[in-house]
Amino acid sequence: MSHLIAPSFLSADFANLENDIKMINKSNADWFHLDIMDGMFVPNISFGFPVISHIKKYSEKPLDVHLMIYKPERYIKEFRNAGADILTVHYEACTHLHGTIQLIKDNGMKAAVALNPHTPINLLSDIIADLDMVLLMSVNPGFGGQKFINNTYNKIAQVKKLITEKQLNTLIQVDGGVAINNAKQLIDTGVDILVAGSAVFNSQNPIETIHLLKGLRPF
Ligand code: DX5
Ligand code: ZN
């Protein structure tokens, strides 16, 4: 599989979302990455169900919804109803992670677990076989535009090793500080999906940036 690009809407223009949705539709991006923050698990509040539903109405690509909220099991059905196709919960935010993953799958979505930068990979060993994807945070979650944490490369290699040892097809996603200057090294280390917010939406030509993140030759 060639790698996928999931632009994060946290850096989109919320006064003109339709414009950015259409831009992503016609770009080489693969998924819409939507960051949901509760002001408790992370020190920021983003947006909720009405915004997701509106994005779903216009989007022609899967919605990859990253939940940075405590006890996400309370809202699994609501996220499905709003239009999520892939639902990511944080390891650090779930007491009964196995049950939450089953609930996501029972509601017809792909299930993923995110790890904060300090959370070790070995904690995934008894859950990884149940996951469609692992999201490695390469910044402390909460805000766009932060600096990439270099230890993420070690974590990618470790999770890749775990996936290979267990003969799984779990995808690896990296989120935070991803840009054209580190995309190739991330892919070479084993990443399947790159999330990029500010690198896409704050660039002069987001369509071209997505094209370059995809590893395609410049226009
Ligand atoms: C951070 C979010 C990210 C964020 C990435 O908490 O999970 O998806 O929007 O933004 P950039 O790409 O600007 O680091
Ligand atoms: Zn995210």
mmCIF file of C-alpha atoms and ligand atoms in Angstrom:
data_model
loop_
_atom_site.group_PDB
_atom_site.id
_atom_site.type_symbol
_atom_site.label_atom_id
_atom_site.label_comp_id
_atom_site.label_asym_id
_atom_site.label_seq_id
_atom_site.Cartn_x
_atom_site.Cartn_y
_atom_site.Cartn_z
ATOM 1 C CA MET A 1 0.000 0.000 0.000
ATOM 2 C CA SER A 2 1.335 3.414 -0.818
ATOM 3 C CA HIS A 3 0.996 5.789 2.110
ATOM 4 C CA LEU A 4 -2.105 7.890 2.804
ATOM 5 C CA ILE A 5 -2.467 11.585 3.661
ATOM 6 C CA ALA A 6 -5.038 12.811 6.176
ATOM 7 C CA PRO A 7 -5.140 16.623 6.440
ATOM 8 C CA SER A 8 -6.170 17.803 9.918
ATOM 9 C CA PHE A 9 -9.056 20.281 9.847
ATOM 10 C CA LEU A 10 -7.888 21.878 13.081
ATOM 11 C CA SER A 11 -5.976 24.328 10.871
ATOM 12 C CA ALA A 12 -8.792 24.804 8.322
ATOM 13 C CA ASP A 13 -10.746 28.032 7.879
ATOM 14 C CA PHE A 14 -13.826 27.494 10.077
ATOM 15 C CA ALA A 15 -15.480 30.589 8.621
ATOM 16 C CA ASN A 16 -15.351 28.964 5.208
ATOM 17 C CA LEU A 17 -15.306 25.224 5.784
ATOM 18 C CA GLU A 18 -17.057 24.394 2.529
ATOM 19 C CA ASN A 19 -14.138 25.868 0.624
ATOM 20 C CA ASP A 20 -11.590 23.730 2.457
ATOM 21 C CA ILE A 21 -13.743 20.594 2.169
ATOM 22 C CA LYS A 22 -13.975 21.057 -1.608
ATOM 23 C CA MET A 23 -10.226 21.662 -1.786
ATOM 24 C CA ILE A 24 -9.556 18.372 0.055
ATOM 25 C CA ASN A 25 -12.079 16.578 -2.188
ATOM 26 C CA LYS A 26 -10.210 17.529 -5.316
ATOM 27 C CA SER A 27 -6.709 17.031 -3.822
ATOM 28 C CA ASN A 28 -4.687 13.800 -3.538
ATOM 29 C CA ALA A 29 -5.618 13.550 0.164
ATOM 30 C CA ASP A 30 -7.116 10.234 1.253
ATOM 31 C CA TRP A 31 -8.987 10.977 4.498
ATOM 32 C CA PHE A 32 -10.331 13.961 6.446
ATOM 33 C CA HIS A 33 -8.696 14.026 9.917
ATOM 34 C CA LEU A 34 -10.998 15.617 12.520
ATOM 35 C CA ASP A 35 -9.626 16.456 15.985
ATOM 36 C CA ILE A 36 -12.152 16.397 18.819
ATOM 37 C CA MET A 37 -10.973 17.952 22.105
ATOM 38 C CA ASP A 38 -12.817 18.129 25.421
ATOM 39 C CA GLY A 39 -10.812 20.712 27.398
ATOM 40 C CA MET A 40 -10.020 18.020 30.008
ATOM 41 C CA PHE A 41 -7.923 15.334 28.359
ATOM 42 C CA VAL A 42 -6.188 18.109 26.426
ATOM 43 C CA PRO A 43 -6.046 21.823 27.318
ATOM 44 C CA ASN A 44 -8.159 22.895 24.345
ATOM 45 C CA ILE A 45 -11.730 22.575 23.053
ATOM 46 C CA SER A 46 -12.321 22.129 19.325
ATOM 47 C CA PHE A 47 -15.687 21.156 17.825
ATOM 48 C CA GLY A 48 -18.345 18.473 18.077
ATOM 49 C CA PHE A 49 -21.160 16.573 16.353
ATOM 50 C CA PRO A 50 -22.838 19.368 14.318
ATOM 51 C CA VAL A 51 -19.553 20.318 12.648
ATOM 52 C CA ILE A 52 -18.691 16.674 11.895
ATOM 53 C CA SER A 53 -22.167 16.129 10.376
ATOM 54 C CA HIS A 54 -21.754 19.174 8.130
ATOM 55 C CA ILE A 55 -18.317 18.053 6.967
ATOM 56 C CA LYS A 56 -19.779 14.600 6.258
ATOM 57 C CA LYS A 57 -22.422 16.160 4.010
ATOM 58 C CA TYR A 58 -19.832 17.612 1.626
ATOM 59 C CA SER A 59 -16.868 15.247 2.024
ATOM 60 C CA GLU A 60 -16.174 12.633 -0.645
ATOM 61 C CA LYS A 61 -13.539 10.841 1.464
ATOM 62 C CA PRO A 62 -13.601 8.881 4.753
ATOM 63 C CA LEU A 63 -13.757 10.808 8.032
ATOM 64 C CA ASP A 64 -10.906 9.862 10.365
ATOM 65 C CA VAL A 65 -12.021 11.120 13.782
ATOM 66 C CA HIS A 66 -9.356 11.507 16.496
ATOM 67 C CA LEU A 67 -10.936 11.726 19.942
ATOM 68 C CA MET A 68 -8.917 13.599 22.546
ATOM 69 C CA ILE A 69 -11.629 13.180 25.171
ATOM 70 C CA TYR A 70 -11.909 11.275 28.474
ATOM 71 C CA LYS A 71 -14.219 8.241 28.533
ATOM 72 C CA PRO A 72 -14.964 8.246 24.785
ATOM 73 C CA GLU A 73 -17.136 5.133 25.268
ATOM 74 C CA ARG A 74 -19.958 7.530 26.240
ATOM 75 C CA TYR A 75 -20.292 8.837 22.674
ATOM 76 C CA ILE A 76 -19.380 6.042 20.221
ATOM 77 C CA LYS A 77 -22.821 5.826 18.597
ATOM 78 C CA GLU A 78 -23.076 9.607 18.300
ATOM 79 C CA PHE A 79 -19.778 9.771 16.405
ATOM 80 C CA ARG A 80 -20.989 7.053 14.036
ATOM 81 C CA ASN A 81 -24.250 8.947 13.490
ATOM 82 C CA ALA A 82 -22.314 12.154 12.803
ATOM 83 C CA GLY A 83 -20.390 10.345 10.039
ATOM 84 C CA ALA A 84 -17.136 8.939 11.453
ATOM 85 C CA ASP A 85 -15.627 6.075 9.443
ATOM 86 C CA ILE A 86 -12.480 5.564 11.520
ATOM 87 C CA LEU A 87 -12.583 6.306 15.248
ATOM 88 C CA THR A 88 -9.410 6.759 17.312
ATOM 89 C CA VAL A 89 -9.448 6.782 21.107
ATOM 90 C CA HIS A 90 -6.487 7.497 23.378
ATOM 91 C CA TYR A 91 -4.948 4.686 25.426
ATOM 92 C CA GLU A 92 -4.603 7.203 28.279
ATOM 93 C CA ALA A 93 -8.311 8.110 28.221
ATOM 94 C CA CYS A 94 -9.897 4.635 28.418
ATOM 95 C CA THR A 95 -10.249 2.448 31.506
ATOM 96 C CA HIS A 96 -11.769 -0.490 29.599
ATOM 97 C CA LEU A 97 -9.974 -0.097 26.292
ATOM 98 C CA HIS A 98 -10.797 -3.567 24.961
ATOM 99 C CA GLY A 99 -14.523 -3.006 25.483
ATOM 100 C CA THR A 100 -14.354 0.433 23.857
ATOM 101 C CA ILE A 101 -12.621 -1.004 20.773
ATOM 102 C CA GLN A 102 -15.321 -3.675 20.453
ATOM 103 C CA LEU A 103 -18.007 -0.996 20.770
ATOM 104 C CA ILE A 104 -16.437 1.012 17.926
ATOM 105 C CA LYS A 105 -16.372 -2.084 15.695
ATOM 106 C CA ASP A 106 -19.910 -3.105 16.677
ATOM 107 C CA ASN A 107 -20.992 0.328 15.451
ATOM 108 C CA GLY A 108 -19.469 -0.367 12.032
ATOM 109 C CA MET A 109 -16.335 1.798 12.250
ATOM 110 C CA LYS A 110 -12.620 1.036 11.976
ATOM 111 C CA ALA A 111 -10.995 1.200 15.424
ATOM 112 C CA ALA A 112 -7.694 2.817 16.367
ATOM 113 C CA VAL A 113 -5.749 3.635 19.530
ATOM 114 C CA ALA A 114 -3.576 6.732 19.948
ATOM 115 C CA LEU A 115 -0.526 6.935 22.217
ATOM 116 C CA ASN A 116 0.797 10.158 23.695
ATOM 117 C CA PRO A 117 4.530 10.818 23.223
ATOM 118 C CA HIS A 118 5.377 9.423 26.698
ATOM 119 C CA THR A 119 3.290 6.241 26.458
ATOM 120 C CA PRO A 120 5.369 3.121 25.714
ATOM 121 C CA ILE A 121 4.598 0.864 22.743
ATOM 122 C CA ASN A 122 4.705 -2.344 24.802
ATOM 123 C CA LEU A 123 1.386 -1.379 26.439
ATOM 124 C CA LEU A 124 -0.237 -2.249 23.095
ATOM 125 C CA SER A 125 0.867 -5.890 23.056
ATOM 126 C CA ASP A 126 -2.465 -7.340 24.288
ATOM 127 C CA ILE A 127 -4.726 -5.048 22.249
ATOM 128 C CA ILE A 128 -2.927 -4.516 18.936
ATOM 129 C CA ALA A 129 -4.470 -7.606 17.300
ATOM 130 C CA ASP A 130 -7.903 -5.960 17.737
ATOM 131 C CA LEU A 131 -6.891 -2.676 16.108
ATOM 132 C CA ASP A 132 -7.137 -1.460 12.529
ATOM 133 C CA MET A 133 -4.645 1.339 13.225
ATOM 134 C CA VAL A 134 -2.237 2.733 15.829
ATOM 135 C CA LEU A 135 -1.852 6.511 16.015
ATOM 136 C CA LEU A 136 1.479 7.722 17.384
ATOM 137 C CA MET A 137 1.318 11.296 18.632
ATOM 138 C CA SER A 138 4.470 13.134 17.593
ATOM 139 C CA VAL A 139 3.543 16.228 19.643
ATOM 140 C CA ASN A 140 1.664 16.587 22.919
ATOM 141 C CA PRO A 141 -1.949 16.667 21.741
ATOM 142 C CA GLY A 142 -4.078 19.786 21.976
ATOM 143 C CA PHE A 143 -2.818 22.220 19.382
ATOM 144 C CA GLY A 144 -1.712 22.403 15.780
ATOM 145 C CA GLY A 145 1.588 23.900 14.680
ATOM 146 C CA GLN A 146 3.878 22.299 17.291
ATOM 147 C CA LYS A 147 7.392 20.942 16.819
ATOM 148 C CA PHE A 148 7.803 17.265 15.861
ATOM 149 C CA ILE A 149 9.253 15.074 18.665
ATOM 150 C CA ASN A 150 12.186 13.064 17.270
ATOM 151 C CA ASN A 151 11.756 10.041 19.566
ATOM 152 C CA THR A 152 8.690 9.230 17.420
ATOM 153 C CA TYR A 153 11.024 7.502 14.927
ATOM 154 C CA ASN A 154 12.002 4.941 17.627
ATOM 155 C CA LYS A 155 8.356 4.381 18.461
ATOM 156 C CA ILE A 156 7.435 3.830 14.801
ATOM 157 C CA ALA A 157 10.176 1.204 14.510
ATOM 158 C CA GLN A 158 8.980 -0.497 17.719
ATOM 159 C CA VAL A 159 5.330 -0.637 16.696
ATOM 160 C CA LYS A 160 6.307 -1.847 13.224
ATOM 161 C CA LYS A 161 8.312 -4.676 14.857
ATOM 162 C CA LEU A 162 5.339 -5.636 17.044
ATOM 163 C CA ILE A 163 3.016 -5.706 14.012
ATOM 164 C CA THR A 164 5.458 -7.846 12.007
ATOM 165 C CA GLU A 165 6.108 -10.270 14.891
ATOM 166 C CA LYS A 166 2.386 -10.822 15.354
ATOM 167 C CA GLN A 167 1.813 -11.028 11.576
ATOM 168 C CA LEU A 168 -0.854 -8.314 11.638
ATOM 169 C CA ASN A 169 -1.986 -5.743 9.063
ATOM 170 C CA THR A 170 -2.421 -2.894 11.559
ATOM 171 C CA LEU A 171 -1.773 0.516 10.018
ATOM 172 C CA ILE A 172 0.540 3.102 11.605
ATOM 173 C CA GLN A 173 -0.481 6.767 11.659
ATOM 174 C CA VAL A 174 1.645 9.696 12.847
ATOM 175 C CA ASP A 175 0.112 12.999 13.948
ATOM 176 C CA GLY A 176 1.801 16.276 14.890
ATOM 177 C CA GLY A 177 4.532 18.371 13.299
ATOM 178 C CA VAL A 178 4.397 16.433 10.039
ATOM 179 C CA ALA A 179 5.589 18.430 7.020
ATOM 180 C CA ILE A 180 7.301 18.019 3.666
ATOM 181 C CA ASN A 181 10.747 17.996 5.332
ATOM 182 C CA ASN A 182 10.083 14.858 7.463
ATOM 183 C CA ALA A 183 7.448 13.007 5.387
ATOM 184 C CA LYS A 184 9.894 10.810 3.505
ATOM 185 C CA GLN A 185 11.797 9.689 6.611
ATOM 186 C CA LEU A 186 8.507 8.878 8.356
ATOM 187 C CA ILE A 187 7.344 6.761 5.425
ATOM 188 C CA ASP A 188 10.736 5.034 5.201
ATOM 189 C CA THR A 189 10.519 4.191 8.928
ATOM 190 C CA GLY A 190 7.155 2.477 8.400
ATOM 191 C CA VAL A 191 4.310 4.995 8.620
ATOM 192 C CA ASP A 192 1.171 4.251 6.560
ATOM 193 C CA ILE A 193 -0.819 7.450 7.179
ATOM 194 C CA LEU A 194 0.537 10.966 7.662
ATOM 195 C CA VAL A 195 -1.670 13.527 9.405
ATOM 196 C CA ALA A 196 -0.762 17.132 8.602
ATOM 197 C CA GLY A 197 -2.617 20.249 9.714
ATOM 198 C CA SER A 198 -0.657 23.490 9.619
ATOM 199 C CA ALA A 199 1.745 22.187 6.938
ATOM 200 C CA VAL A 200 -1.247 21.824 4.586
ATOM 201 C CA PHE A 201 -3.654 24.615 5.494
ATOM 202 C CA ASN A 202 -1.052 27.310 6.229
ATOM 203 C CA SER A 203 0.840 26.683 2.997
ATOM 204 C CA GLN A 204 0.583 28.883 -0.085
ATOM 205 C CA ASN A 205 -0.810 26.043 -2.168
ATOM 206 C CA PRO A 206 -2.433 23.289 -0.039
ATOM 207 C CA ILE A 207 -3.223 21.106 -3.076
ATOM 208 C CA GLU A 208 0.438 21.107 -4.044
ATOM 209 C CA THR A 209 1.571 20.470 -0.449
ATOM 210 C CA ILE A 210 -0.698 17.406 -0.261
ATOM 211 C CA HIS A 211 0.698 16.250 -3.602
ATOM 212 C CA LEU A 212 4.260 16.572 -2.242
ATOM 213 C CA LEU A 213 3.387 14.868 1.073
ATOM 214 C CA LYS A 214 2.051 12.030 -1.015
ATOM 215 C CA GLY A 215 5.589 11.660 -2.373
ATOM 216 C CA LEU A 216 4.585 12.613 -5.899
ATOM 217 C CA ARG A 217 6.854 14.577 -8.188
ATOM 218 C CA PRO A 218 6.432 18.387 -7.988
ATOM 219 C CA PHE A 219 3.917 19.859 -10.442
HETATM 220 C C1 DX5 B 1 -2.950 17.746 17.727
HETATM 221 C C2 DX5 B 1 -3.877 17.147 16.693
HETATM 222 C C3 DX5 B 1 -3.315 17.170 15.342
HETATM 223 C C4 DX5 B 1 -2.981 18.552 14.861
HETATM 224 C C5 DX5 B 1 -1.818 18.442 13.933
HETATM 225 O O1 DX5 B 1 -3.468 17.594 18.970
HETATM 226 O O2 DX5 B 1 -4.176 15.792 16.990
HETATM 227 O O3 DX5 B 1 -4.105 16.461 14.401
HETATM 228 O O4 DX5 B 1 -4.026 19.214 14.223
HETATM 229 O O5 DX5 B 1 -1.420 19.698 13.584
HETATM 230 P P1 DX5 B 1 -0.007 19.996 12.913
HETATM 231 O O6 DX5 B 1 0.078 19.139 11.681
HETATM 232 O O7 DX5 B 1 -0.050 21.443 12.640
HETATM 233 O O8 DX5 B 1 1.031 19.596 13.938
HETATM 234 ZN ZN ZN B 2 -5.153 14.488 15.352
#
